[in-house]
PDB file of C-alpha atoms and ligand atoms in Angstrom:
ATOM      1  CA  UNK A1455      85.562 -25.003  25.669  1.00 55.00           C
ATOM      2  CA  UNK A1456      85.026 -26.156  22.026  1.00 68.00           C
ATOM      3  CA  UNK A1457      83.461 -23.828  19.765  1.00 92.00           C
ATOM      4  CA  UNK A1458      79.776 -23.819  19.209  1.00 97.00           C
ATOM      5  CA  UNK A1459      77.248 -21.558  17.601  1.00 98.00           C
ATOM      6  CA  UNK A1460      73.626 -21.103  17.083  1.00 98.00           C
ATOM      7  CA  UNK A1461      71.593 -18.673  14.682  1.00 98.00           C
ATOM      8  CA  UNK A1462      67.853 -18.323  14.307  1.00 98.00           C
ATOM      9  CA  UNK A1463      65.542 -16.522  11.968  1.00 97.00           C
ATOM     10  CA  UNK A1464      61.855 -15.584  12.534  1.00 95.00           C
ATOM     11  CA  UNK A1465      61.191 -14.822   8.871  1.00 91.00           C
ATOM     12  CA  UNK A1466      62.065 -12.036   6.316  1.00 85.00           C
ATOM     13  CA  UNK A1467      58.281 -11.114   6.213  1.00 72.00           C
ATOM     14  CA  UNK A1468      59.162  -8.277   8.832  1.00 70.00           C
ATOM     15  CA  UNK A1469      56.629  -5.416   9.224  1.00 67.00           C
ATOM     16  CA  UNK A1470      57.373  -1.797   8.707  1.00 68.00           C
ATOM     17  CA  UNK A1471      58.731  -0.387  11.901  1.00 71.00           C
ATOM     18  CA  UNK A1472      55.503   1.590  12.333  1.00 67.00           C
ATOM     19  CA  UNK A1473      53.180  -1.467  11.902  1.00 71.00           C
ATOM     20  CA  UNK A1474      53.858  -2.792  15.517  1.00 75.00           C
ATOM     21  CA  UNK A1475      53.764  -0.950  18.800  1.00 82.00           C
ATOM     22  CA  UNK A1476      57.161  -0.681  20.699  1.00 86.00           C
ATOM     23  CA  UNK A1477      55.739  -3.265  23.194  1.00 88.00           C
ATOM     24  CA  UNK A1478      55.127  -5.843  20.176  1.00 85.00           C
ATOM     25  CA  UNK A1479      58.541  -5.277  18.873  1.00 87.00           C
ATOM     26  CA  UNK A1480      59.986  -5.890  22.372  1.00 91.00           C
ATOM     27  CA  UNK A1481      57.935  -9.006  22.773  1.00 94.00           C
ATOM     28  CA  UNK A1482      59.117 -10.419  19.510  1.00 93.00           C
ATOM     29  CA  UNK A1483      62.645  -9.666  20.311  1.00 94.00           C
ATOM     30  CA  UNK A1484      62.067 -11.339  23.646  1.00 96.00           C
ATOM     31  CA  UNK A1485      60.733 -14.591  22.015  1.00 97.00           C
ATOM     32  CA  UNK A1486      63.850 -14.480  19.705  1.00 98.00           C
ATOM     33  CA  UNK A1487      66.058 -14.305  22.800  1.00 98.00           C
ATOM     34  CA  UNK A1488      64.190 -17.059  24.518  1.00 98.00           C
ATOM     35  CA  UNK A1489      64.426 -19.362  21.450  1.00 98.00           C
ATOM     36  CA  UNK A1490      68.330 -18.562  21.624  1.00 98.00           C
ATOM     37  CA  UNK A1491      68.336 -19.415  25.257  1.00 97.00           C
ATOM     38  CA  UNK A1492      66.612 -22.774  24.719  1.00 98.00           C
ATOM     39  CA  UNK A1493      69.173 -23.777  21.979  1.00 98.00           C
ATOM     40  CA  UNK A1494      72.097 -22.267  23.951  1.00 97.00           C
ATOM     41  CA  UNK A1495      71.372 -24.342  27.121  1.00 97.00           C
ATOM     42  CA  UNK A1496      71.646 -27.465  25.150  1.00 98.00           C
ATOM     43  CA  UNK A1497      74.835 -26.464  23.227  1.00 97.00           C
ATOM     44  CA  UNK A1498      76.560 -25.149  26.196  1.00 96.00           C
ATOM     45  CA  UNK A1499      75.841 -28.433  28.198  1.00 97.00           C
ATOM     46  CA  UNK A1500      77.538 -30.476  25.398  1.00 97.00           C
ATOM     47  CA  UNK A1501      74.292 -31.333  23.777  1.00 98.00           C
ATOM     48  CA  UNK A1502      73.424 -32.154  20.092  1.00 98.00           C
ATOM     49  CA  UNK A1503      72.972 -29.646  17.373  1.00 98.00           C
ATOM     50  CA  UNK A1504      69.717 -31.295  16.379  1.00 98.00           C
ATOM     51  CA  UNK A1505      68.359 -30.928  19.824  1.00 98.00           C
ATOM     52  CA  UNK A1506      69.334 -27.386  19.887  1.00 98.00           C
ATOM     53  CA  UNK A1507      67.729 -26.292  16.483  1.00 98.00           C
ATOM     54  CA  UNK A1508      64.527 -28.254  17.617  1.00 98.00           C
ATOM     55  CA  UNK A1509      64.406 -26.490  20.903  1.00 98.00           C
ATOM     56  CA  UNK A1510      64.801 -22.946  19.355  1.00 98.00           C
ATOM     57  CA  UNK A1511      62.230 -23.660  16.677  1.00 98.00           C
ATOM     58  CA  UNK A1512      59.680 -24.854  19.269  1.00 98.00           C
ATOM     59  CA  UNK A1513      59.845 -21.559  21.122  1.00 98.00           C
ATOM     60  CA  UNK A1514      59.243 -19.694  17.946  1.00 98.00           C
ATOM     61  CA  UNK A1515      56.435 -22.011  16.849  1.00 98.00           C
ATOM     62  CA  UNK A1516      54.697 -21.167  20.299  1.00 98.00           C
ATOM     63  CA  UNK A1517      55.062 -17.482  19.888  1.00 96.00           C
ATOM     64  CA  UNK A1518      52.325 -15.606  18.087  1.00 94.00           C
ATOM     65  CA  UNK A1519      54.909 -13.206  16.469  1.00 92.00           C
ATOM     66  CA  UNK A1520      56.274 -15.592  13.929  1.00 93.00           C
ATOM     67  CA  UNK A1521      54.607 -17.498  10.865  1.00 94.00           C
ATOM     68  CA  UNK A1522      54.842 -20.989  12.305  1.00 96.00           C
ATOM     69  CA  UNK A1523      52.825 -23.097  14.829  1.00 97.00           C
ATOM     70  CA  UNK A1524      50.595 -20.543  16.777  1.00 97.00           C
ATOM     71  CA  UNK A1525      50.413 -17.519  14.472  1.00 94.00           C
ATOM     72  CA  UNK A1526      50.886 -19.361  11.222  1.00 95.00           C
ATOM     73  CA  UNK A1527      49.662 -18.069   7.831  1.00 94.00           C
ATOM     74  CA  UNK A1528      46.151 -19.024   6.368  1.00 95.00           C
ATOM     75  CA  UNK A1529      45.820 -20.416   2.871  1.00 95.00           C
ATOM     76  CA  UNK A1530      43.196 -19.345   0.282  1.00 95.00           C
ATOM     77  CA  UNK A1531      40.485 -21.288   2.131  1.00 96.00           C
ATOM     78  CA  UNK A1532      41.291 -19.740   5.578  1.00 96.00           C
ATOM     79  CA  UNK A1533      42.959 -23.075   6.620  1.00 97.00           C
ATOM     80  CA  UNK A1534      46.438 -23.550   8.283  1.00 97.00           C
ATOM     81  CA  UNK A1535      48.626 -26.083   6.534  1.00 98.00           C
ATOM     82  CA  UNK A1536      52.066 -26.311   8.173  1.00 98.00           C
ATOM     83  CA  UNK A1537      55.413 -27.320   6.732  1.00 98.00           C
ATOM     84  CA  UNK A1538      58.533 -28.243   8.790  1.00 98.00           C
ATOM     85  CA  UNK A1539      61.941 -30.166   8.572  1.00 98.00           C
ATOM     86  CA  UNK A1540      65.021 -31.067  10.389  1.00 98.00           C
ATOM     87  CA  UNK A1541      68.365 -32.233   9.233  1.00 98.00           C
ATOM     88  CA  UNK A1542      71.205 -33.818  11.109  1.00 98.00           C
ATOM     89  CA  UNK A1543      74.509 -32.851   9.218  1.00 98.00           C
ATOM     90  CA  UNK A1544      76.402 -35.678  10.915  1.00 98.00           C
ATOM     91  CA  UNK A1545      74.434 -38.538   9.264  1.00 97.00           C
ATOM     92  CA  UNK A1546      72.443 -36.617   6.671  1.00 97.00           C
ATOM     93  CA  UNK A1547      69.239 -38.054   8.360  1.00 98.00           C
ATOM     94  CA  UNK A1548      66.324 -35.725   7.800  1.00 98.00           C
ATOM     95  CA  UNK A1549      62.559 -35.733   8.677  1.00 98.00           C
ATOM     96  CA  UNK A1550      59.869 -33.346   7.342  1.00 98.00           C
ATOM     97  CA  UNK A1551      56.058 -32.976   7.478  1.00 98.00           C
ATOM     98  CA  UNK A1552      54.128 -30.842   5.007  1.00 98.00           C
ATOM     99  CA  UNK A1553      50.460 -29.708   4.861  1.00 98.00           C
ATOM    100  CA  UNK A1554      49.860 -30.769   8.378  1.00 98.00           C
ATOM    101  CA  UNK A1555      46.767 -29.376   9.877  1.00 98.00           C
ATOM    102  CA  UNK A1556      46.592 -30.386  13.420  1.00 98.00           C
ATOM    103  CA  UNK A1557      50.162 -30.872  14.772  1.00 98.00           C
ATOM    104  CA  UNK A1558      50.785 -28.156  17.603  1.00 98.00           C
ATOM    105  CA  UNK A1559      54.639 -28.330  16.954  1.00 98.00           C
ATOM    106  CA  UNK A1560      55.371 -29.400  13.472  1.00 98.00           C
ATOM    107  CA  UNK A1561      59.040 -29.481  13.979  1.00 98.00           C
ATOM    108  CA  UNK A1562      58.585 -32.202  16.766  1.00 98.00           C
ATOM    109  CA  UNK A1563      56.852 -34.146  14.146  1.00 98.00           C
ATOM    110  CA  UNK A1564      59.543 -33.667  11.568  1.00 98.00           C
ATOM    111  CA  UNK A1565      62.139 -34.883  14.281  1.00 98.00           C
ATOM    112  CA  UNK A1566      59.951 -37.949  14.989  1.00 98.00           C
ATOM    113  CA  UNK A1567      60.051 -38.715  11.125  1.00 98.00           C
ATOM    114  CA  UNK A1568      63.745 -38.486  11.263  1.00 98.00           C
ATOM    115  CA  UNK A1569      64.021 -40.656  14.391  1.00 96.00           C
ATOM    116  CA  UNK A1570      61.466 -43.293  13.725  1.00 89.00           C
ATOM    117  CA  UNK A1571      60.496 -43.610  10.009  1.00 72.00           C
ATOM    118  CA  UNK A1572      61.964 -44.840   6.830  1.00 88.00           C
ATOM    119  CA  UNK A1573      60.433 -41.846   5.003  1.00 97.00           C
ATOM    120  CA  UNK A1574      62.003 -38.350   4.914  1.00 98.00           C
ATOM    121  CA  UNK A1575      58.841 -36.423   4.225  1.00 98.00           C
ATOM    122  CA  UNK A1576      55.173 -37.228   5.337  1.00 98.00           C
ATOM    123  CA  UNK A1577      52.438 -35.119   4.060  1.00 98.00           C
ATOM    124  CA  UNK A1578      48.727 -34.118   4.848  1.00 98.00           C
ATOM    125  CA  UNK A1579      46.421 -36.138   7.119  1.00 98.00           C
ATOM    126  CA  UNK A1580      49.007 -38.982   7.162  1.00 98.00           C
ATOM    127  CA  UNK A1581      51.388 -36.540   8.917  1.00 98.00           C
ATOM    128  CA  UNK A1582      48.909 -35.534  11.417  1.00 98.00           C
ATOM    129  CA  UNK A1583      48.178 -39.251  12.194  1.00 98.00           C
ATOM    130  CA  UNK A1584      51.835 -40.098  12.400  1.00 98.00           C
ATOM    131  CA  UNK A1585      52.350 -37.343  14.924  1.00 98.00           C
ATOM    132  CA  UNK A1586      49.247 -38.422  16.858  1.00 98.00           C
ATOM    133  CA  UNK A1587      50.452 -41.964  16.977  1.00 97.00           C
ATOM    134  CA  UNK A1588      53.866 -40.774  18.373  1.00 97.00           C
ATOM    135  CA  UNK A1589      52.197 -38.987  21.177  1.00 98.00           C
ATOM    136  CA  UNK A1590      52.719 -35.391  19.979  1.00 98.00           C
ATOM    137  CA  UNK A1591      50.043 -32.853  20.842  1.00 98.00           C
ATOM    138  CA  UNK A1592      47.236 -32.395  18.296  1.00 98.00           C
ATOM    139  CA  UNK A1593      45.150 -29.252  18.241  1.00 98.00           C
ATOM    140  CA  UNK A1594      42.281 -27.639  16.551  1.00 98.00           C
ATOM    141  CA  UNK A1595      42.797 -25.280  13.660  1.00 98.00           C
ATOM    142  CA  UNK A1596      41.827 -22.322  15.847  1.00 97.00           C
ATOM    143  CA  UNK A1597      45.012 -22.900  17.968  1.00 98.00           C
ATOM    144  CA  UNK A1598      47.102 -21.474  15.149  1.00 97.00           C
ATOM    145  CA  UNK A1599      44.912 -18.465  14.276  1.00 96.00           C
ATOM    146  CA  UNK A1600      45.780 -14.969  15.379  1.00 93.00           C
ATOM    147  CA  UNK A1601      44.106 -11.565  14.449  1.00 91.00           C
ATOM    148  CA  UNK A1602      47.181 -10.446  12.574  1.00 86.00           C
ATOM    149  CA  UNK A1603      47.138 -13.428  10.176  1.00 88.00           C
ATOM    150  CA  UNK A1604      43.367 -13.076   9.615  1.00 90.00           C
ATOM    151  CA  UNK A1605      44.046  -9.288   8.668  1.00 88.00           C
ATOM    152  CA  UNK A1606      47.020 -10.481   6.424  1.00 84.00           C
ATOM    153  CA  UNK A1607      44.750 -12.905   4.580  1.00 89.00           C
ATOM    154  CA  UNK A1608      42.031 -10.250   4.052  1.00 89.00           C
ATOM    155  CA  UNK A1609      44.711  -7.700   2.695  1.00 86.00           C
ATOM    156  CA  UNK A1610      46.183 -10.416   0.303  1.00 86.00           C
ATOM    157  CA  UNK A1611      42.738 -11.334  -0.975  1.00 89.00           C
ATOM    158  CA  UNK A1612      42.027  -7.525  -1.468  1.00 88.00           C
ATOM    159  CA  UNK A1613      45.450  -7.155  -3.319  1.00 84.00           C
ATOM    160  CA  UNK A1614      44.514 -10.335  -5.598  1.00 84.00           C
ATOM    161  CA  UNK A1615      41.026  -8.972  -6.384  1.00 85.00           C
ATOM    162  CA  UNK A1616      42.324  -5.404  -7.148  1.00 84.00           C
ATOM    163  CA  UNK A1617      45.397  -6.687  -9.188  1.00 81.00           C
ATOM    164  CA  UNK A1618      47.864  -5.002  -6.759  1.00 80.00           C
ATOM    165  CA  UNK A1619      49.771  -8.019  -5.496  1.00 75.00           C
ATOM    166  CA  UNK A1620      53.022  -6.246  -6.480  1.00 71.00           C
ATOM    167  CA  UNK A1621      52.278  -3.723  -3.811  1.00 71.00           C
ATOM    168  CA  UNK A1622      51.563  -6.208  -0.917  1.00 71.00           C
ATOM    169  CA  UNK A1623      54.107  -5.759   1.956  1.00 65.00           C
ATOM    170  CA  UNK A1624      56.334  -8.605   2.939  1.00 63.00           C
ATOM    171  CA  UNK A1625      54.597  -8.893   6.327  1.00 58.00           C
ATOM    172  CA  UNK A1626      51.206  -9.508   4.557  1.00 61.00           C
ATOM    173  CA  UNK A1627      52.829 -12.221   2.387  1.00 69.00           C
ATOM    174  CA  UNK A1628      54.864 -14.457   4.514  1.00 68.00           C
ATOM    175  CA  UNK A1629      57.249 -15.650   7.226  1.00 81.00           C
ATOM    176  CA  UNK A1630      58.980 -18.661   8.676  1.00 92.00           C
ATOM    177  CA  UNK A1631      60.984 -19.691  11.591  1.00 97.00           C
ATOM    178  CA  UNK A1632      64.472 -21.553  11.457  1.00 98.00           C
ATOM    179  CA  UNK A1633      67.543 -22.524  13.334  1.00 98.00           C
ATOM    180  CA  UNK A1634      71.128 -23.677  12.446  1.00 98.00           C
ATOM    181  CA  UNK A1635      73.636 -24.827  14.966  1.00 98.00           C
ATOM    182  CA  UNK A1636      77.156 -26.127  15.249  1.00 98.00           C
ATOM    183  CA  UNK A1637      77.625 -28.243  18.452  1.00 98.00           C
ATOM    184  CA  UNK A1638      80.961 -28.840  20.639  1.00 97.00           C
ATOM    185  CA  UNK A1639      81.338 -32.295  18.874  1.00 97.00           C
ATOM    186  CA  UNK A1640      81.698 -30.493  15.427  1.00 97.00           C
ATOM    187  CA  UNK A1641      78.109 -31.519  14.203  1.00 98.00           C
ATOM    188  CA  UNK A1642      75.830 -29.243  12.236  1.00 98.00           C
ATOM    189  CA  UNK A1643      72.040 -29.287  12.080  1.00 98.00           C
ATOM    190  CA  UNK A1644      69.325 -27.119  10.617  1.00 98.00           C
ATOM    191  CA  UNK A1645      65.554 -26.967  11.179  1.00 98.00           C
ATOM    192  CA  UNK A1646      62.684 -24.741   9.571  1.00 98.00           C
ATOM    193  CA  UNK A1647      58.933 -24.408  10.332  1.00 98.00           C
ATOM    194  CA  UNK A1648      56.317 -22.464   8.518  1.00 97.00           C
ATOM    195  CA  UNK A1649      52.751 -21.618   7.826  1.00 96.00           C
ATOM    196  CA  UNK A1650      53.863 -20.832   4.192  1.00 95.00           C
ATOM    197  CA  UNK A1651      52.556 -17.592   2.659  1.00 90.00           C
ATOM    198  CA  UNK A1652      49.270 -15.826   3.314  1.00 90.00           C
ATOM    199  CA  UNK A1653      46.577 -16.793   0.735  1.00 92.00           C
ATOM    200  CA  UNK A1654      48.696 -19.659  -0.620  1.00 93.00           C
ATOM    201  CA  UNK A1655      46.935 -22.335  -2.625  1.00 95.00           C
ATOM    202  CA  UNK A1656      45.106 -25.183  -1.145  1.00 96.00           C
ATOM    203  CA  UNK A1657      47.747 -28.088  -0.900  1.00 96.00           C
ATOM    204  CA  UNK A1658      50.692 -25.816  -1.574  1.00 97.00           C
ATOM    205  CA  UNK A1659      53.941 -27.048  -0.052  1.00 98.00           C
ATOM    206  CA  UNK A1660      56.844 -24.606   0.081  1.00 97.00           C
ATOM    207  CA  UNK A1661      60.687 -24.911   0.453  1.00 98.00           C
ATOM    208  CA  UNK A1662      60.623 -25.302   4.387  1.00 98.00           C
ATOM    209  CA  UNK A1663      60.058 -29.079   4.272  1.00 98.00           C
ATOM    210  CA  UNK A1664      62.174 -29.672   1.287  1.00 98.00           C
ATOM    211  CA  UNK A1665      65.580 -30.890   2.231  1.00 98.00           C
ATOM    212  CA  UNK A1666      68.243 -29.178   0.111  1.00 98.00           C
ATOM    213  CA  UNK A1667      65.860 -26.171  -0.534  1.00 98.00           C
ATOM    214  CA  UNK A1668      64.763 -24.508   2.710  1.00 98.00           C
ATOM    215  CA  UNK A1669      66.807 -26.714   5.156  1.00 98.00           C
ATOM    216  CA  UNK A1670      70.189 -28.348   4.753  1.00 98.00           C
ATOM    217  CA  UNK A1671      72.983 -29.466   6.937  1.00 98.00           C
ATOM    218  CA  UNK A1672      76.261 -31.271   6.194  1.00 98.00           C
ATOM    219  CA  UNK A1673      79.033 -31.918   8.586  1.00 98.00           C
ATOM    220  CA  UNK A1674      82.321 -30.014   7.663  1.00 98.00           C
ATOM    221  CA  UNK A1675      80.400 -27.695   5.323  1.00 98.00           C
ATOM    222  CA  UNK A1676      77.482 -25.697   6.709  1.00 98.00           C
ATOM    223  CA  UNK A1677      73.858 -25.632   7.870  1.00 98.00           C
ATOM    224  CA  UNK A1678      71.172 -23.490   6.175  1.00 98.00           C
ATOM    225  CA  UNK A1679      67.738 -22.474   7.071  1.00 98.00           C
ATOM    226  CA  UNK A1680      65.819 -20.251   4.673  1.00 98.00           C
ATOM    227  CA  UNK A1681      62.822 -17.667   4.581  1.00 96.00           C
ATOM    228  CA  UNK A1682      61.250 -16.127   1.594  1.00 95.00           C
ATOM    229  CA  UNK A1683      59.076 -17.225  -1.402  1.00 93.00           C
ATOM    230  CA  UNK A1684      59.640 -20.895  -1.208  1.00 95.00           C
ATOM    231  CA  UNK A1685      59.152 -21.554  -5.032  1.00 96.00           C
ATOM    232  CA  UNK A1686      62.372 -19.906  -5.766  1.00 97.00           C
ATOM    233  CA  UNK A1687      64.255 -21.604  -2.993  1.00 98.00           C
ATOM    234  CA  UNK A1688      63.154 -24.913  -4.406  1.00 98.00           C
ATOM    235  CA  UNK A1689      64.126 -23.864  -7.994  1.00 98.00           C
ATOM    236  CA  UNK A1690      67.543 -22.766  -6.762  1.00 98.00           C
ATOM    237  CA  UNK A1691      67.967 -25.572  -4.139  1.00 98.00           C
ATOM    238  CA  UNK A1692      69.168 -22.984  -1.974  1.00 98.00           C
ATOM    239  CA  UNK A1693      70.504 -24.936   1.069  1.00 98.00           C
ATOM    240  CA  UNK A1694      72.353 -27.296  -1.090  1.00 98.00           C
ATOM    241  CA  UNK A1695      73.614 -24.480  -3.349  1.00 98.00           C
ATOM    242  CA  UNK A1696      75.298 -22.724  -0.579  1.00 98.00           C
ATOM    243  CA  UNK A1697      76.817 -25.984   0.836  1.00 98.00           C
ATOM    244  CA  UNK A1698      78.008 -26.744  -2.799  1.00 98.00           C
ATOM    245  CA  UNK A1699      79.603 -23.318  -3.113  1.00 98.00           C
ATOM    246  CA  UNK A1700      81.371 -23.783   0.313  1.00 98.00           C
ATOM    247  CA  UNK A1701      82.446 -27.459  -0.473  1.00 98.00           C
ATOM    248  CA  UNK A1702      83.419 -27.148  -4.138  1.00 98.00           C
ATOM    249  CA  UNK A1703      84.463 -23.441  -4.665  1.00 98.00           C
ATOM    250  CA  UNK A1704      85.922 -23.125  -1.201  1.00 98.00           C
ATOM    251  CA  UNK A1705      83.930 -19.993  -0.454  1.00 98.00           C
ATOM    252  CA  UNK A1706      83.416 -18.971   3.135  1.00 97.00           C
ATOM    253  CA  UNK A1707      79.776 -19.486   4.367  1.00 98.00           C
ATOM    254  CA  UNK A1708      78.999 -15.681   4.486  1.00 98.00           C
ATOM    255  CA  UNK A1709      80.308 -15.167   0.816  1.00 98.00           C
ATOM    256  CA  UNK A1710      78.185 -18.209  -0.369  1.00 98.00           C
ATOM    257  CA  UNK A1711      75.085 -17.251   1.528  1.00 98.00           C
ATOM    258  CA  UNK A1712      75.110 -13.607   0.567  1.00 98.00           C
ATOM    259  CA  UNK A1713      75.724 -14.517  -3.221  1.00 98.00           C
ATOM    260  CA  UNK A1714      72.719 -16.855  -3.384  1.00 98.00           C
ATOM    261  CA  UNK A1715      70.420 -14.257  -1.637  1.00 97.00           C
ATOM    262  CA  UNK A1716      71.602 -11.197  -3.568  1.00 97.00           C
ATOM    263  CA  UNK A1717      72.537 -12.622  -6.959  1.00 96.00           C
ATOM    264  CA  UNK A1718      70.440 -15.763  -7.461  1.00 97.00           C
ATOM    265  CA  UNK A1719      67.255 -14.953  -5.490  1.00 95.00           C
ATOM    266  CA  UNK A1720      66.935 -11.158  -5.560  1.00 92.00           C
ATOM    267  CA  UNK A1721      66.618 -10.698  -9.334  1.00 93.00           C
ATOM    268  CA  UNK A1722      63.392 -12.593  -9.077  1.00 94.00           C
ATOM    269  CA  UNK A1723      61.993  -9.667  -7.112  1.00 89.00           C
ATOM    270  CA  UNK A1724      61.185 -11.802  -4.083  1.00 89.00           C
ATOM    271  CA  UNK A1725      61.826 -11.380  -0.503  1.00 90.00           C
ATOM    272  CA  UNK A1726      64.415 -13.871   0.841  1.00 95.00           C
ATOM    273  CA  UNK A1727      66.704 -14.395   3.653  1.00 96.00           C
ATOM    274  CA  UNK A1728      68.474 -17.125   5.633  1.00 98.00           C
ATOM    275  CA  UNK A1729      70.679 -18.159   8.482  1.00 98.00           C
ATOM    276  CA  UNK A1730      73.629 -20.301   7.935  1.00 98.00           C
ATOM    277  CA  UNK A1731      76.580 -21.390  10.080  1.00 98.00           C
ATOM    278  CA  UNK A1732      79.803 -22.837   8.812  1.00 98.00           C
ATOM    279  CA  UNK A1733      81.927 -25.797  10.165  1.00 97.00           C
ATOM    280  CA  UNK A1734      84.060 -23.223  12.027  1.00 96.00           C
ATOM    281  CA  UNK A1735      81.035 -21.572  13.731  1.00 97.00           C
ATOM    282  CA  UNK A1736      80.827 -18.633  11.448  1.00 97.00           C
ATOM    283  CA  UNK A1737      77.324 -17.283  11.209  1.00 97.00           C
ATOM    284  CA  UNK A1738      75.746 -15.611   8.065  1.00 98.00           C
ATOM    285  CA  UNK A1739      72.385 -14.024   8.145  1.00 97.00           C
ATOM    286  CA  UNK A1740      71.787 -12.157   4.767  1.00 97.00           C
ATOM    287  CA  UNK A1741      68.363 -10.877   3.660  1.00 95.00           C
ATOM    288  CA  UNK A1742      67.090  -8.762   0.867  1.00 93.00           C
ATOM    289  CA  UNK A1743      64.079  -7.353   2.498  1.00 89.00           C
ATOM    290  CA  UNK A1744      63.633  -4.278   4.977  1.00 87.00           C
ATOM    291  CA  UNK A1745      64.247  -6.594   7.730  1.00 90.00           C
ATOM    292  CA  UNK A1746      64.484 -10.212   9.102  1.00 93.00           C
ATOM    293  CA  UNK A1747      63.795 -11.476  12.653  1.00 95.00           C
ATOM    294  CA  UNK A1748      67.098 -13.011  13.605  1.00 97.00           C
ATOM    295  CA  UNK A1749      69.424 -13.808  16.509  1.00 98.00           C
ATOM    296  CA  UNK A1750      72.723 -15.391  17.265  1.00 98.00           C
ATOM    297  CA  UNK A1751      74.923 -16.697  20.178  1.00 97.00           C
ATOM    298  CA  UNK A1752      78.117 -18.589  20.359  1.00 89.00           C
ATOM    299  CA  UNK A1753      80.391 -19.850  23.092  1.00 89.00           C
ATOM    300  CA  UNK A1754      81.199 -16.490  24.304  1.00 91.00           C
ATOM    301  CA  UNK A1755      77.594 -16.393  25.600  1.00 92.00           C
ATOM    302  CA  UNK A1756      76.726 -12.971  24.162  1.00 95.00           C
ATOM    303  CA  UNK A1757      73.188 -13.000  22.725  1.00 97.00           C
ATOM    304  CA  UNK A1758      72.119 -10.864  19.931  1.00 97.00           C
ATOM    305  CA  UNK A1759      68.584 -10.276  18.401  1.00 97.00           C
ATOM    306  CA  UNK A1760      67.400  -8.004  15.591  1.00 95.00           C
ATOM    307  CA  UNK A1761      64.444  -7.293  13.226  1.00 92.00           C
ATOM    308  CA  UNK A1762      65.803  -4.383  11.026  1.00 90.00           C
ATOM    309  CA  UNK A1763      69.382  -2.752  10.823  1.00 89.00           C
ATOM    310  CA  UNK A1764      69.716  -2.251  14.520  1.00 90.00           C
ATOM    311  CA  UNK A1765      71.133  -5.213  16.604  1.00 94.00           C
ATOM    312  CA  UNK A1766      70.155  -5.515  20.145  1.00 94.00           C
ATOM    313  CA  UNK A1767      72.053  -7.332  22.991  1.00 96.00           C
ATOM    314  CA  UNK A1768      69.664  -9.765  24.787  1.00 96.00           C
ATOM    315  CA  UNK A1769      70.198 -10.583  28.401  1.00 93.00           C
ATOM    316  CA  UNK A1770      69.474 -14.204  28.961  1.00 92.00           C
ATOM    317  CA  UNK A1771      67.398 -15.094  32.074  1.00 86.00           C
ATOM    318  CA  UNK A1772      70.270 -17.420  33.174  1.00 65.00           C
ATOM    319  CA  UNK A1773      73.667 -18.291  31.759  1.00 54.00           C
TER     320      UNK A1773
HETATM  321  N1  LIG B 416      59.666 -20.106   2.633  1.00 71.08           N
HETATM  322  C1  LIG B 416      58.216 -20.059   3.218  1.00 71.08           C
HETATM  323  C2  LIG B 416      57.420 -20.663   2.229  1.00 71.08           C
HETATM  324  O1  LIG B 416      57.424 -20.495   1.056  1.00 71.08           O
HETATM  325  C3  LIG B 416      57.652 -18.689   3.448  1.00 71.08           C
HETATM  326  C4  LIG B 416      58.539 -17.644   4.062  1.00 71.08           C
HETATM  327  O2  LIG B 416      59.638 -17.967   4.526  1.00 71.08           O
HETATM  328  O3  LIG B 416      58.305 -16.491   3.908  1.00 71.08           O
HETATM  329  O4  LIG B 416      56.618 -21.503   2.521  1.00 71.08           O
END
């Protein structure tokens, strides 16, 4: 069988180990495993990398444990504005939506932009209208809201009022979901979806829908999906920077990804992490926070999921 690989992340805004019950940790790991299963099924059957990353992201958008779709962050006005993008490394075709308020699965809208529109990025109410016109599921804001995000918003507002933002925990700040894949045809793809960070300004758009920053894929080079304070991913054009290091300096994907997270982003004192896959199927998942929800599987069919240092083997429901 030709080599294929899939890596996912559920954000680097991971809670301290004691913040969740053992059952909640298990559920989050189970949902990571299910996201891997969804993408793996497509790749193992000879399907496309774009379909695999999309399928994996949909599972994480539907899970309340990650900051995307159901369970997304709230902005300063208590509103969900969702960003997502997807890129096909074989054609460099890309689609994205930003500040969407009513699309149940923003990654499906990003894919619809990739497939059906001249534009790469649609924003705000127009993105919602586009998704509805394409027959995608439209939901009320309340669908996205969870108790955990309401608490996180209250905590961030309290930090802002007290001038203690520096002390805010990563989990109170942000999170994102993303996936990268290499398919059996040698094609690469990346997808990312997020609610942004808690208490973000009205109308703020992060790196996740910005091609080259939070999401990037180019055949023969690598695919990247990022998580962390998006403003710095935009300034460092992180996805494209890693691809450039691989393409022009000849670095392997692990070296390039680790350098950008640890040497470019870390000095800004921000939480940052990403998953990347190289043209040979090598997977990298560096992060500079206490933890990052993540998982990976390749053609050997061994599934792995993790939140902090410890890596767990995940038993798929069917292979
Ligand atoms: N990158 C996301 C954003 O800035 C947030 C995150 O991944 O934590 O919107």
